[in-house]
Amino acid sequence: MKAYWYDNKPGDQRLPHDSTRPVTESYLATLGVIYHHLPSLADVDALAAARGYKNRDEITVSPTTMGDAYETKVKSFFHEHLHEDEEIRYIRDGRGYFDVRGQEDEWVRIQLEKDDLIILPAGIYHRFTVDEGDYIKAMRLFQEEPKWTPLNRSEELDENPHRVGYLGSLGKAAVAAV
């Protein structure tokens, strides 16, 4: 895992957009973002049991697996959104980026590759893209029945109870990370 401030320069979303200003794992923790490097499925199983993740599936994002829908799908993943559940992704192969909003509403880019697992809290604004390799295979873990409903950012969404709850947790997460 590598995390850094997104450079906000124009260009393909799949490019690194690395500002060369690193972001620490402890800063990610203040945002409620949890990272683990898990080199085996047994490690994933143990984390899933400890956190109550009961369901899982796998997705491969690539031109080969998605065909003509690939470019449209990759662009849709990059729309800023939130979920009302945690988003848990374990990278089985390939590489990609999760961008999350920092405490000042700026983008933090998190590069993930094989054996990286990330947990994004419910209510955090984020987006996803593959890197220039146009390939990632990820396991998605769920606490309940699998669902993945992105809610695109809007002023009305700022009143969503999951968003409000997330914002309320930011001060607590900052204290816990110290």
PDB file of N, CA, C and O in Angstrom, residues 77 79-89 98 120-128 142 147-152 157 160-163 166:
ATOM      1  N   PHE A  77     -17.103   3.854 -11.660  1.00  0.00           N
ATOM      2  CA  PHE A  77     -16.481   3.608 -10.357  1.00  0.00           C
ATOM      3  C   PHE A  77     -15.782   4.861  -9.842  1.00  0.00           C
ATOM      4  O   PHE A  77     -15.577   5.020  -8.648  1.00  0.00           O
ATOM      5  N   HIS A  79     -16.812   7.977 -10.108  1.00  0.00           N
ATOM      6  CA  HIS A  79     -17.700   9.027  -9.613  1.00  0.00           C
ATOM      7  C   HIS A  79     -17.636   9.035  -8.088  1.00  0.00           C
ATOM      8  O   HIS A  79     -17.717   7.977  -7.451  1.00  0.00           O
ATOM      9  N   GLU A  80     -17.486  10.208  -7.526  1.00  0.00           N
ATOM     10  CA  GLU A  80     -17.419  10.325  -6.071  1.00  0.00           C
ATOM     11  C   GLU A  80     -18.745   9.872  -5.456  1.00  0.00           C
ATOM     12  O   GLU A  80     -19.811  10.312  -5.869  1.00  0.00           O
ATOM     13  N   HIS A  81     -18.641   8.982  -4.473  1.00  0.00           N
ATOM     14  CA  HIS A  81     -19.843   8.399  -3.871  1.00  0.00           C
ATOM     15  C   HIS A  81     -19.552   7.929  -2.455  1.00  0.00           C
ATOM     16  O   HIS A  81     -18.421   7.982  -1.980  1.00  0.00           O
ATOM     17  N   LEU A  82     -20.599   7.476  -1.784  1.00  0.00           N
ATOM     18  CA  LEU A  82     -20.447   6.811  -0.497  1.00  0.00           C
ATOM     19  C   LEU A  82     -21.340   5.579  -0.494  1.00  0.00           C
ATOM     20  O   LEU A  82     -22.173   5.392  -1.381  1.00  0.00           O
ATOM     21  N   HIS A  83     -21.129   4.744   0.508  1.00  0.00           N
ATOM     22  CA  HIS A  83     -21.981   3.574   0.738  1.00  0.00           C
ATOM     23  C   HIS A  83     -22.508   3.658   2.164  1.00  0.00           C
ATOM     24  O   HIS A  83     -21.890   4.261   3.036  1.00  0.00           O
ATOM     25  N   GLU A  84     -23.635   3.012   2.393  1.00  0.00           N
ATOM     26  CA  GLU A  84     -24.224   2.980   3.729  1.00  0.00           C
ATOM     27  C   GLU A  84     -23.710   1.798   4.538  1.00  0.00           C
ATOM     28  O   GLU A  84     -24.137   1.593   5.669  1.00  0.00           O
ATOM     29  N   ASP A  85     -22.787   1.037   3.981  1.00  0.00           N
ATOM     30  CA  ASP A  85     -22.098  -0.059   4.662  1.00  0.00           C
ATOM     31  C   ASP A  85     -20.600   0.132   4.471  1.00  0.00           C
ATOM     32  O   ASP A  85     -20.175   0.855   3.569  1.00  0.00           O
ATOM     33  N   GLU A  86     -19.813  -0.535   5.297  1.00  0.00           N
ATOM     34  CA  GLU A  86     -18.374  -0.541   5.063  1.00  0.00           C
ATOM     35  C   GLU A  86     -18.095  -1.115   3.676  1.00  0.00           C
ATOM     36  O   GLU A  86     -18.824  -1.972   3.196  1.00  0.00           O
ATOM     37  N   GLU A  87     -17.026  -0.636   3.076  1.00  0.00           N
ATOM     38  CA  GLU A  87     -16.560  -1.223   1.820  1.00  0.00           C
ATOM     39  C   GLU A  87     -15.248  -1.931   2.126  1.00  0.00           C
ATOM     40  O   GLU A  87     -14.285  -1.297   2.556  1.00  0.00           O
ATOM     41  N   ILE A  88     -15.235  -3.241   1.940  1.00  0.00           N
ATOM     42  CA  ILE A  88     -14.065  -4.054   2.251  1.00  0.00           C
ATOM     43  C   ILE A  88     -13.584  -4.706   0.973  1.00  0.00           C
ATOM     44  O   ILE A  88     -14.344  -5.402   0.300  1.00  0.00           O
ATOM     45  N   ARG A  89     -12.312  -4.476   0.629  1.00  0.00           N
ATOM     46  CA  ARG A  89     -11.749  -5.050  -0.582  1.00  0.00           C
ATOM     47  C   ARG A  89     -10.398  -5.678  -0.265  1.00  0.00           C
ATOM     48  O   ARG A  89      -9.525  -5.035   0.322  1.00  0.00           O
ATOM     49  N   PHE A  98      -7.869   3.554  -4.600  1.00  0.00           N
ATOM     50  CA  PHE A  98      -9.030   4.097  -3.905  1.00  0.00           C
ATOM     51  C   PHE A  98      -8.643   5.511  -3.512  1.00  0.00           C
ATOM     52  O   PHE A  98      -7.596   5.724  -2.896  1.00  0.00           O
ATOM     53  N   LEU A 120     -13.130   0.731   4.118  1.00  0.00           N
ATOM     54  CA  LEU A 120     -13.587   2.117   4.114  1.00  0.00           C
ATOM     55  C   LEU A 120     -14.851   2.187   4.952  1.00  0.00           C
ATOM     56  O   LEU A 120     -15.764   1.382   4.765  1.00  0.00           O
ATOM     57  N   PRO A 121     -14.940   3.157   5.859  1.00  0.00           N
ATOM     58  CA  PRO A 121     -16.132   3.233   6.713  1.00  0.00           C
ATOM     59  C   PRO A 121     -17.370   3.680   5.923  1.00  0.00           C
ATOM     60  O   PRO A 121     -17.252   4.401   4.922  1.00  0.00           O
ATOM     61  N   ALA A 122     -18.518   3.265   6.381  1.00  0.00           N
ATOM     62  CA  ALA A 122     -19.771   3.755   5.809  1.00  0.00           C
ATOM     63  C   ALA A 122     -19.777   5.274   5.899  1.00  0.00           C
ATOM     64  O   ALA A 122     -19.338   5.845   6.898  1.00  0.00           O
ATOM     65  N   GLY A 123     -20.225   5.938   4.840  1.00  0.00           N
ATOM     66  CA  GLY A 123     -20.369   7.388   4.869  1.00  0.00           C
ATOM     67  C   GLY A 123     -19.188   8.185   4.362  1.00  0.00           C
ATOM     68  O   GLY A 123     -19.298   9.399   4.207  1.00  0.00           O
ATOM     69  N   ILE A 124     -18.042   7.531   4.073  1.00  0.00           N
ATOM     70  CA  ILE A 124     -16.883   8.275   3.570  1.00  0.00           C
ATOM     71  C   ILE A 124     -17.032   8.450   2.058  1.00  0.00           C
ATOM     72  O   ILE A 124     -17.380   7.513   1.344  1.00  0.00           O
ATOM     73  N   TYR A 125     -16.786   9.663   1.586  1.00  0.00           N
ATOM     74  CA  TYR A 125     -16.777   9.892   0.146  1.00  0.00           C
ATOM     75  C   TYR A 125     -15.497   9.302  -0.430  1.00  0.00           C
ATOM     76  O   TYR A 125     -14.400   9.515   0.092  1.00  0.00           O
ATOM     77  N   HIS A 126     -15.648   8.564  -1.522  1.00  0.00           N
ATOM     78  CA  HIS A 126     -14.515   7.915  -2.148  1.00  0.00           C
ATOM     79  C   HIS A 126     -14.815   7.621  -3.614  1.00  0.00           C
ATOM     80  O   HIS A 126     -15.923   7.860  -4.093  1.00  0.00           O
ATOM     81  N   ARG A 127     -13.808   7.090  -4.289  1.00  0.00           N
ATOM     82  CA  ARG A 127     -13.938   6.651  -5.680  1.00  0.00           C
ATOM     83  C   ARG A 127     -12.855   5.608  -5.921  1.00  0.00           C
ATOM     84  O   ARG A 127     -11.932   5.456  -5.104  1.00  0.00           O
ATOM     85  N   PHE A 128     -12.979   4.885  -7.024  1.00  0.00           N
ATOM     86  CA  PHE A 128     -12.043   3.797  -7.321  1.00  0.00           C
ATOM     87  C   PHE A 128     -11.687   3.812  -8.799  1.00  0.00           C
ATOM     88  O   PHE A 128     -12.509   4.159  -9.645  1.00  0.00           O
ATOM     89  N   PHE A 142     -18.648  -8.705   2.915  1.00  0.00           N
ATOM     90  CA  PHE A 142     -19.863  -8.040   3.365  1.00  0.00           C
ATOM     91  C   PHE A 142     -20.266  -8.565   4.732  1.00  0.00           C
ATOM     92  O   PHE A 142     -20.130  -9.760   5.005  1.00  0.00           O
ATOM     93  N   LYS A 147     -24.393  -6.343  -1.036  1.00  0.00           N
ATOM     94  CA  LYS A 147     -25.021  -5.233  -1.736  1.00  0.00           C
ATOM     95  C   LYS A 147     -23.960  -4.182  -1.952  1.00  0.00           C
ATOM     96  O   LYS A 147     -23.023  -4.049  -1.173  1.00  0.00           O
ATOM     97  N   TRP A 148     -24.121  -3.486  -3.009  1.00  0.00           N
ATOM     98  CA  TRP A 148     -23.136  -2.466  -3.352  1.00  0.00           C
ATOM     99  C   TRP A 148     -23.886  -1.353  -4.048  1.00  0.00           C
ATOM    100  O   TRP A 148     -24.001  -1.326  -5.261  1.00  0.00           O
ATOM    101  N   THR A 149     -24.418  -0.464  -3.255  1.00  0.00           N
ATOM    102  CA  THR A 149     -25.194   0.632  -3.806  1.00  0.00           C
ATOM    103  C   THR A 149     -24.428   1.929  -3.609  1.00  0.00           C
ATOM    104  O   THR A 149     -24.343   2.435  -2.491  1.00  0.00           O
ATOM    105  N   PRO A 150     -23.838   2.464  -4.692  1.00  0.00           N
ATOM    106  CA  PRO A 150     -23.150   3.747  -4.559  1.00  0.00           C
ATOM    107  C   PRO A 150     -24.160   4.888  -4.566  1.00  0.00           C
ATOM    108  O   PRO A 150     -25.100   4.894  -5.358  1.00  0.00           O
ATOM    109  N   LEU A 151     -23.969   5.831  -3.664  1.00  0.00           N
ATOM    110  CA  LEU A 151     -24.787   7.035  -3.616  1.00  0.00           C
ATOM    111  C   LEU A 151     -23.877   8.189  -4.006  1.00  0.00           C
ATOM    112  O   LEU A 151     -22.959   8.560  -3.253  1.00  0.00           O
ATOM    113  N   ASN A 152     -24.096   8.740  -5.205  1.00  0.00           N
ATOM    114  CA  ASN A 152     -23.222   9.794  -5.716  1.00  0.00           C
ATOM    115  C   ASN A 152     -23.362  11.073  -4.899  1.00  0.00           C
ATOM    116  O   ASN A 152     -24.455  11.434  -4.467  1.00  0.00           O
ATOM    117  N   LEU A 157     -27.133  14.449  -0.061  1.00  0.00           N
ATOM    118  CA  LEU A 157     -26.483  13.276   0.527  1.00  0.00           C
ATOM    119  C   LEU A 157     -25.711  13.632   1.794  1.00  0.00           C
ATOM    120  O   LEU A 157     -25.503  12.791   2.660  1.00  0.00           O
ATOM    121  N   ASN A 160     -27.503  12.480   4.745  1.00  0.00           N
ATOM    122  CA  ASN A 160     -27.705  11.042   4.912  1.00  0.00           C
ATOM    123  C   ASN A 160     -27.217  10.625   6.306  1.00  0.00           C
ATOM    124  O   ASN A 160     -26.138  11.039   6.734  1.00  0.00           O
ATOM    125  N   PRO A 161     -27.987   9.814   7.047  1.00  0.00           N
ATOM    126  CA  PRO A 161     -27.575   9.441   8.410  1.00  0.00           C
ATOM    127  C   PRO A 161     -26.208   8.751   8.475  1.00  0.00           C
ATOM    128  O   PRO A 161     -25.473   8.939   9.446  1.00  0.00           O
ATOM    129  N   HIS A 162     -25.840   8.002   7.437  1.00  0.00           N
ATOM    130  CA  HIS A 162     -24.529   7.346   7.436  1.00  0.00           C
ATOM    131  C   HIS A 162     -23.409   8.368   7.241  1.00  0.00           C
ATOM    132  O   HIS A 162     -22.341   8.248   7.837  1.00  0.00           O
ATOM    133  N   ARG A 163     -23.665   9.376   6.413  1.00  0.00           N
ATOM    134  CA  ARG A 163     -22.692  10.451   6.219  1.00  0.00           C
ATOM    135  C   ARG A 163     -22.550  11.267   7.494  1.00  0.00           C
ATOM    136  O   ARG A 163     -21.442  11.569   7.942  1.00  0.00           O
ATOM    137  N   TYR A 166     -20.670   9.265  10.000  1.00  0.00           N
ATOM    138  CA  TYR A 166     -19.245   9.225   9.665  1.00  0.00           C
ATOM    139  C   TYR A 166     -18.562  10.518  10.102  1.00  0.00           C
ATOM    140  O   TYR A 166     -17.511  10.494  10.745  1.00  0.00           O
TER     141      TYR A 166
END
